[in-house]
PDB file of C-alpha atoms and ligand atoms in Angstrom:
ATOM      1  CA  UNK A   1     -24.826  -7.504 -16.583  1.00 87.00           C
ATOM      2  CA  UNK A   2     -23.129 -10.168 -17.051  1.00 93.00           C
ATOM      3  CA  UNK A   3     -23.069 -13.052 -14.732  1.00 92.00           C
ATOM      4  CA  UNK A   4     -20.409 -14.796 -14.730  1.00 94.00           C
ATOM      5  CA  UNK A   5     -17.863 -11.285 -14.221  1.00 96.00           C
ATOM      6  CA  UNK A   6     -20.376 -10.364 -11.246  1.00 96.00           C
ATOM      7  CA  UNK A   7     -19.378 -14.325 -10.113  1.00 96.00           C
ATOM      8  CA  UNK A   8     -15.624 -13.334 -10.553  1.00 96.00           C
ATOM      9  CA  UNK A   9     -15.347  -9.958  -9.050  1.00 97.00           C
ATOM     10  CA  UNK A  10     -17.352 -11.585  -5.849  1.00 97.00           C
ATOM     11  CA  UNK A  11     -14.767 -14.499  -5.350  1.00 97.00           C
ATOM     12  CA  UNK A  12     -12.015 -11.837  -5.908  1.00 98.00           C
ATOM     13  CA  UNK A  13     -13.632  -9.650  -3.301  1.00 98.00           C
ATOM     14  CA  UNK A  14     -13.621 -12.600  -0.998  1.00 98.00           C
ATOM     15  CA  UNK A  15     -10.215 -13.738  -1.723  1.00 98.00           C
ATOM     16  CA  UNK A  16      -8.491 -10.356  -1.272  1.00 98.00           C
ATOM     17  CA  UNK A  17     -10.330 -10.000   2.267  1.00 98.00           C
ATOM     18  CA  UNK A  18      -9.082 -13.114   3.414  1.00 98.00           C
ATOM     19  CA  UNK A  19      -5.708 -12.037   2.218  1.00 98.00           C
ATOM     20  CA  UNK A  20      -6.478  -8.854   3.812  1.00 98.00           C
ATOM     21  CA  UNK A  21      -6.516 -10.960   7.123  1.00 98.00           C
ATOM     22  CA  UNK A  22      -2.872 -11.612   6.759  1.00 98.00           C
ATOM     23  CA  UNK A  23      -1.710  -8.661   5.756  1.00 98.00           C
ATOM     24  CA  UNK A  24      -3.297  -6.713   8.893  1.00 98.00           C
ATOM     25  CA  UNK A  25      -1.800  -9.880  10.965  1.00 98.00           C
ATOM     26  CA  UNK A  26       1.385  -8.753   8.990  1.00 98.00           C
ATOM     27  CA  UNK A  27       1.110  -5.115   9.381  1.00 98.00           C
ATOM     28  CA  UNK A  28       0.323  -5.386  12.722  1.00 98.00           C
ATOM     29  CA  UNK A  29       4.118  -7.171  13.642  1.00 98.00           C
ATOM     30  CA  UNK A  30       5.795  -4.332  12.170  1.00 98.00           C
ATOM     31  CA  UNK A  31       3.762  -1.244  13.065  1.00 98.00           C
ATOM     32  CA  UNK A  32       5.811   1.440  15.394  1.00 98.00           C
ATOM     33  CA  UNK A  33       2.911   4.050  16.057  1.00 98.00           C
ATOM     34  CA  UNK A  34       0.705   3.283  19.136  1.00 98.00           C
ATOM     35  CA  UNK A  35      -2.173   4.873  17.657  1.00 98.00           C
ATOM     36  CA  UNK A  36      -1.523   3.680  13.761  1.00 98.00           C
ATOM     37  CA  UNK A  37      -2.049   0.021  15.587  1.00 98.00           C
ATOM     38  CA  UNK A  38      -4.815   0.975  17.313  1.00 98.00           C
ATOM     39  CA  UNK A  39      -6.484   1.558  13.980  1.00 98.00           C
ATOM     40  CA  UNK A  40      -4.889  -1.383  12.162  1.00 98.00           C
ATOM     41  CA  UNK A  41      -6.368  -3.783  14.847  1.00 98.00           C
ATOM     42  CA  UNK A  42      -9.690  -1.919  14.201  1.00 98.00           C
ATOM     43  CA  UNK A  43      -9.069  -2.768  10.473  1.00 98.00           C
ATOM     44  CA  UNK A  44      -8.331  -5.542  11.008  1.00 98.00           C
ATOM     45  CA  UNK A  45     -11.637  -7.122  12.908  1.00 98.00           C
ATOM     46  CA  UNK A  46     -13.741  -4.927  10.569  1.00 98.00           C
ATOM     47  CA  UNK A  47     -11.204  -7.291   7.256  1.00 98.00           C
ATOM     48  CA  UNK A  48     -12.438 -10.145   9.483  1.00 98.00           C
ATOM     49  CA  UNK A  49     -16.158  -9.119   9.226  1.00 98.00           C
ATOM     50  CA  UNK A  50     -15.430  -8.857   5.546  1.00 98.00           C
ATOM     51  CA  UNK A  51     -14.977 -12.680   4.756  1.00 98.00           C
ATOM     52  CA  UNK A  52     -17.688 -13.521   6.521  1.00 98.00           C
ATOM     53  CA  UNK A  53     -20.251 -10.961   5.084  1.00 98.00           C
ATOM     54  CA  UNK A  54     -18.942 -11.959   1.432  1.00 98.00           C
ATOM     55  CA  UNK A  55     -19.199 -15.644   2.379  1.00 97.00           C
ATOM     56  CA  UNK A  56     -22.911 -14.742   3.571  1.00 96.00           C
ATOM     57  CA  UNK A  57     -23.687 -13.091  -0.371  1.00 97.00           C
ATOM     58  CA  UNK A  58     -21.831 -15.708  -2.123  1.00 96.00           C
ATOM     59  CA  UNK A  59     -24.301 -18.125   0.268  1.00 96.00           C
ATOM     60  CA  UNK A  60     -27.713 -16.027  -0.827  1.00 95.00           C
ATOM     61  CA  UNK A  61     -26.237 -16.016  -4.418  1.00 94.00           C
ATOM     62  CA  UNK A  62     -25.736 -19.095  -5.117  1.00 94.00           C
ATOM     63  CA  UNK A  63     -21.701 -19.228  -5.554  1.00 96.00           C
ATOM     64  CA  UNK A  64     -19.185 -21.322  -4.082  1.00 97.00           C
ATOM     65  CA  UNK A  65     -17.273 -19.235  -1.847  1.00 97.00           C
ATOM     66  CA  UNK A  66     -14.390 -22.156  -2.327  1.00 96.00           C
ATOM     67  CA  UNK A  67     -14.630 -21.980  -6.449  1.00 96.00           C
ATOM     68  CA  UNK A  68     -11.547 -21.245  -7.739  1.00 94.00           C
ATOM     69  CA  UNK A  69     -10.358 -19.526 -11.192  1.00 90.00           C
ATOM     70  CA  UNK A  70      -7.211 -17.920 -12.456  1.00 91.00           C
ATOM     71  CA  UNK A  71      -8.417 -14.195 -11.676  1.00 94.00           C
ATOM     72  CA  UNK A  72      -8.699 -15.522  -8.425  1.00 96.00           C
ATOM     73  CA  UNK A  73      -4.476 -17.065  -7.770  1.00 97.00           C
ATOM     74  CA  UNK A  74      -4.181 -14.007  -9.241  1.00 98.00           C
ATOM     75  CA  UNK A  75      -5.405 -12.023  -6.378  1.00 98.00           C
ATOM     76  CA  UNK A  76      -3.440 -14.635  -3.754  1.00 98.00           C
ATOM     77  CA  UNK A  77      -0.567 -14.646  -5.147  1.00 98.00           C
ATOM     78  CA  UNK A  78      -0.531 -10.481  -4.705  1.00 98.00           C
ATOM     79  CA  UNK A  79      -1.497 -10.961  -1.337  1.00 98.00           C
ATOM     80  CA  UNK A  80       1.054 -13.276  -0.168  1.00 98.00           C
ATOM     81  CA  UNK A  81       3.524 -11.262  -1.750  1.00 98.00           C
ATOM     82  CA  UNK A  82       2.753  -8.484   0.036  1.00 98.00           C
ATOM     83  CA  UNK A  83       3.048 -10.702   3.714  1.00 98.00           C
ATOM     84  CA  UNK A  84       6.076 -11.853   1.958  1.00 98.00           C
ATOM     85  CA  UNK A  85       7.652  -8.100   1.340  1.00 98.00           C
ATOM     86  CA  UNK A  86       6.946  -6.876   5.299  1.00 98.00           C
ATOM     87  CA  UNK A  87       8.461 -10.258   6.207  1.00 98.00           C
ATOM     88  CA  UNK A  88      11.064  -9.448   4.480  1.00 98.00           C
ATOM     89  CA  UNK A  89      11.773  -5.670   6.073  1.00 98.00           C
ATOM     90  CA  UNK A  90      10.910  -6.800   9.288  1.00 97.00           C
ATOM     91  CA  UNK A  91      13.997  -9.254   9.144  1.00 96.00           C
ATOM     92  CA  UNK A  92      15.794  -6.207   8.310  1.00 94.00           C
ATOM     93  CA  UNK A  93      15.909  -5.347  11.875  1.00 89.00           C
ATOM     94  CA  UNK A  94      14.824  -1.666  10.645  1.00 96.00           C
ATOM     95  CA  UNK A  95      11.634  -0.572  13.164  1.00 97.00           C
ATOM     96  CA  UNK A  96      10.520   2.502  11.420  1.00 97.00           C
ATOM     97  CA  UNK A  97      11.573   1.453   7.649  1.00 98.00           C
ATOM     98  CA  UNK A  98       9.575  -1.956   8.663  1.00 98.00           C
ATOM     99  CA  UNK A  99       6.715   0.294   9.478  1.00 98.00           C
ATOM    100  CA  UNK A 100       6.811   2.014   6.049  1.00 98.00           C
ATOM    101  CA  UNK A 101       6.748  -0.925   4.181  1.00 98.00           C
ATOM    102  CA  UNK A 102       3.883  -2.060   6.246  1.00 98.00           C
ATOM    103  CA  UNK A 103       1.856   1.183   5.763  1.00 98.00           C
ATOM    104  CA  UNK A 104       2.736   0.663   1.558  1.00 98.00           C
ATOM    105  CA  UNK A 105       1.503  -2.542   1.814  1.00 98.00           C
ATOM    106  CA  UNK A 106      -1.657  -1.907   3.484  1.00 98.00           C
ATOM    107  CA  UNK A 107      -2.477   0.834   0.562  1.00 98.00           C
ATOM    108  CA  UNK A 108      -1.808  -1.589  -2.387  1.00 98.00           C
ATOM    109  CA  UNK A 109      -4.063  -3.701  -0.049  1.00 98.00           C
ATOM    110  CA  UNK A 110      -6.401  -1.465   0.442  1.00 98.00           C
ATOM    111  CA  UNK A 111      -6.677   0.223  -2.733  1.00 98.00           C
ATOM    112  CA  UNK A 112      -7.766  -3.214  -4.544  1.00 98.00           C
ATOM    113  CA  UNK A 113     -10.302  -3.162  -1.265  1.00 98.00           C
ATOM    114  CA  UNK A 114     -11.635  -0.074  -2.138  1.00 98.00           C
ATOM    115  CA  UNK A 115     -12.035  -0.744  -6.094  1.00 98.00           C
ATOM    116  CA  UNK A 116     -14.010  -4.143  -5.139  1.00 98.00           C
ATOM    117  CA  UNK A 117     -16.306  -2.685  -2.453  1.00 98.00           C
ATOM    118  CA  UNK A 118     -16.892   0.835  -5.040  1.00 97.00           C
ATOM    119  CA  UNK A 119     -17.533  -2.039  -8.076  1.00 98.00           C
ATOM    120  CA  UNK A 120     -19.959  -4.359  -5.758  1.00 98.00           C
ATOM    121  CA  UNK A 121     -22.110  -1.309  -4.791  1.00 97.00           C
ATOM    122  CA  UNK A 122     -22.634  -0.883  -8.480  1.00 97.00           C
ATOM    123  CA  UNK A 123     -23.255  -4.405  -9.049  1.00 97.00           C
ATOM    124  CA  UNK A 124     -25.588  -3.935  -6.055  1.00 96.00           C
ATOM    125  CA  UNK A 125     -28.083  -1.330  -7.814  1.00 95.00           C
ATOM    126  CA  UNK A 126     -28.486  -3.021 -10.842  1.00 95.00           C
ATOM    127  CA  UNK A 127     -28.908  -6.846  -9.550  1.00 94.00           C
ATOM    128  CA  UNK A 128     -32.404  -7.913  -8.105  1.00 92.00           C
ATOM    129  CA  UNK A 129     -33.872 -10.518  -6.346  1.00 86.00           C
ATOM    130  CA  UNK A 130     -32.835 -11.808  -3.003  1.00 82.00           C
ATOM    131  CA  UNK A 131     -28.712 -12.543  -3.224  1.00 89.00           C
ATOM    132  CA  UNK A 132     -28.513  -8.784  -4.939  1.00 93.00           C
ATOM    133  CA  UNK A 133     -30.732  -7.343  -1.303  1.00 94.00           C
ATOM    134  CA  UNK A 134     -27.956  -9.059   0.730  1.00 95.00           C
ATOM    135  CA  UNK A 135     -24.779  -7.563  -1.339  1.00 97.00           C
ATOM    136  CA  UNK A 136     -26.623  -4.161  -0.820  1.00 97.00           C
ATOM    137  CA  UNK A 137     -26.886  -4.609   2.733  1.00 96.00           C
ATOM    138  CA  UNK A 138     -23.530  -5.686   2.891  1.00 97.00           C
ATOM    139  CA  UNK A 139     -22.059  -2.727   1.048  1.00 97.00           C
ATOM    140  CA  UNK A 140     -23.906  -0.283   3.081  1.00 97.00           C
ATOM    141  CA  UNK A 141     -22.011  -1.612   6.259  1.00 96.00           C
ATOM    142  CA  UNK A 142     -18.587  -2.024   4.245  1.00 98.00           C
ATOM    143  CA  UNK A 143     -18.079   0.492   1.735  1.00 96.00           C
ATOM    144  CA  UNK A 144     -17.556   3.383   4.423  1.00 96.00           C
ATOM    145  CA  UNK A 145     -15.059   1.074   6.627  1.00 98.00           C
ATOM    146  CA  UNK A 146     -13.270   0.639   2.528  1.00 98.00           C
ATOM    147  CA  UNK A 147     -12.563   4.271   2.502  1.00 98.00           C
ATOM    148  CA  UNK A 148     -11.631   4.749   6.130  1.00 98.00           C
ATOM    149  CA  UNK A 149      -9.129   1.876   5.587  1.00 98.00           C
ATOM    150  CA  UNK A 150      -7.777   3.692   2.283  1.00 98.00           C
ATOM    151  CA  UNK A 151      -7.306   7.457   2.617  1.00 98.00           C
ATOM    152  CA  UNK A 152      -6.497   6.823   6.633  1.00 98.00           C
ATOM    153  CA  UNK A 153      -3.316   4.973   6.175  1.00 98.00           C
ATOM    154  CA  UNK A 154      -2.738   6.822   2.824  1.00 98.00           C
ATOM    155  CA  UNK A 155      -1.955   9.869   5.107  1.00 98.00           C
ATOM    156  CA  UNK A 156      -0.451   7.817   7.989  1.00 98.00           C
ATOM    157  CA  UNK A 157       1.904   6.606   4.510  1.00 98.00           C
ATOM    158  CA  UNK A 158       2.663   9.908   3.492  1.00 98.00           C
ATOM    159  CA  UNK A 159       3.338  11.557   7.053  1.00 98.00           C
ATOM    160  CA  UNK A 160       5.478   9.015   8.138  1.00 98.00           C
ATOM    161  CA  UNK A 161       7.434   9.046   4.889  1.00 98.00           C
ATOM    162  CA  UNK A 162       8.284  12.515   5.630  1.00 98.00           C
ATOM    163  CA  UNK A 163       9.022  12.083   9.093  1.00 97.00           C
ATOM    164  CA  UNK A 164      12.294   9.380   7.771  1.00 97.00           C
ATOM    165  CA  UNK A 165      12.997  12.005   5.100  1.00 97.00           C
ATOM    166  CA  UNK A 166      14.138  14.141   8.464  1.00 96.00           C
ATOM    167  CA  UNK A 167      11.090  16.275   6.884  1.00 95.00           C
ATOM    168  CA  UNK A 168       8.193  18.169   9.457  1.00 95.00           C
ATOM    169  CA  UNK A 169       5.447  15.661   9.722  1.00 97.00           C
ATOM    170  CA  UNK A 170       1.950  15.926  10.434  1.00 97.00           C
ATOM    171  CA  UNK A 171       1.518  13.049  12.916  1.00 97.00           C
ATOM    172  CA  UNK A 172      -1.171  11.473  13.180  1.00 97.00           C
ATOM    173  CA  UNK A 173      -2.372  13.416  10.078  1.00 98.00           C
ATOM    174  CA  UNK A 174      -4.745  15.005   9.439  1.00 98.00           C
ATOM    175  CA  UNK A 175      -7.367  12.633   7.689  1.00 98.00           C
ATOM    176  CA  UNK A 176      -7.850  11.070  11.374  1.00 96.00           C
ATOM    177  CA  UNK A 177      -8.552  14.519  13.325  1.00 95.00           C
ATOM    178  CA  UNK A 178     -10.700  15.292   9.654  1.00 97.00           C
ATOM    179  CA  UNK A 179     -12.014  11.676   9.732  1.00 96.00           C
ATOM    180  CA  UNK A 180     -11.872  11.449   5.712  1.00 97.00           C
ATOM    181  CA  UNK A 181     -14.102   9.284   4.129  1.00 96.00           C
ATOM    182  CA  UNK A 182     -14.010  10.886   0.203  1.00 97.00           C
ATOM    183  CA  UNK A 183     -11.521  11.473  -2.303  1.00 97.00           C
ATOM    184  CA  UNK A 184     -11.604  14.551  -2.290  1.00 97.00           C
ATOM    185  CA  UNK A 185     -11.538  15.207   1.696  1.00 98.00           C
ATOM    186  CA  UNK A 186      -8.069  13.321   1.394  1.00 98.00           C
ATOM    187  CA  UNK A 187      -7.281  15.448  -1.035  1.00 98.00           C
ATOM    188  CA  UNK A 188      -7.964  18.378   1.658  1.00 98.00           C
ATOM    189  CA  UNK A 189      -5.871  16.532   4.089  1.00 98.00           C
ATOM    190  CA  UNK A 190      -3.373  16.513   2.434  1.00 98.00           C
ATOM    191  CA  UNK A 191      -3.396  20.406   1.593  1.00 98.00           C
ATOM    192  CA  UNK A 192      -4.041  21.036   5.285  1.00 97.00           C
ATOM    193  CA  UNK A 193      -1.121  18.496   5.932  1.00 97.00           C
ATOM    194  CA  UNK A 194       1.210  20.528   3.672  1.00 97.00           C
ATOM    195  CA  UNK A 195       0.267  24.145   4.984  1.00 96.00           C
ATOM    196  CA  UNK A 196       1.136  23.516   8.282  1.00 95.00           C
ATOM    197  CA  UNK A 197       4.380  22.334   7.438  1.00 94.00           C
ATOM    198  CA  UNK A 198       5.443  25.522   5.467  1.00 91.00           C
ATOM    199  CA  UNK A 199       3.497  27.590   8.477  1.00 89.00           C
ATOM    200  CA  UNK A 200       5.944  25.996  10.898  1.00 76.00           C
ATOM    201  CA  UNK A 201       8.902  26.106   8.247  1.00 74.00           C
ATOM    202  CA  UNK A 202       7.979  29.989   8.358  1.00 73.00           C
ATOM    203  CA  UNK A 203       8.028  30.409  12.294  1.00 66.00           C
TER     204      UNK A 203
HETATM  205 FE1  FE2 B   1     -12.158  -5.412   3.253  1.00 94.35          FE
HETATM  206 FE1  FE2 B   2     -10.058  -2.800   3.515  1.00 94.35          FE
END
């Protein structure tokens, strides 16, 4: 294992979770659907916990959580641009359009978040010592939540877009009903939504 690169991943993940708090705060200004709002409020709370969990992982691993790096700056910039995109959409004055932009921004953010935790999980398997224990514990708590953040928001994003196009949308998306937590489950949920659309069109 390349220790420096593991450190880099942890610092990027921390920076990204911090940006995630800002992303959800901005997304909650754009959301219209009450159920999605509730969901994002929960994800915002979880994201706050992810920040503090990674800060304590840093302490356990003797990494300075404030330490900056070029990679970390890029992550920060990406987060800021997502917030900016949502502000811009909101100032456009079309609520339904801003909600879709917010969904897309959350999907962008959660794609990186999901990747970070997937990689952190792999690192935790390989590392040893007290820091590794803390990282393992964190992954056990958080990886599942990241699956939900990504797959469920992707479902909302797809169905809200479909609704905006004037087609039959399945809302809430099947990802909710099926409590989707895997890539395979997400593919199934998407198929089920299409099947529901087609059978409605035939009747
Ligand atoms: Fe997270
Ligand atoms: Fe997340």
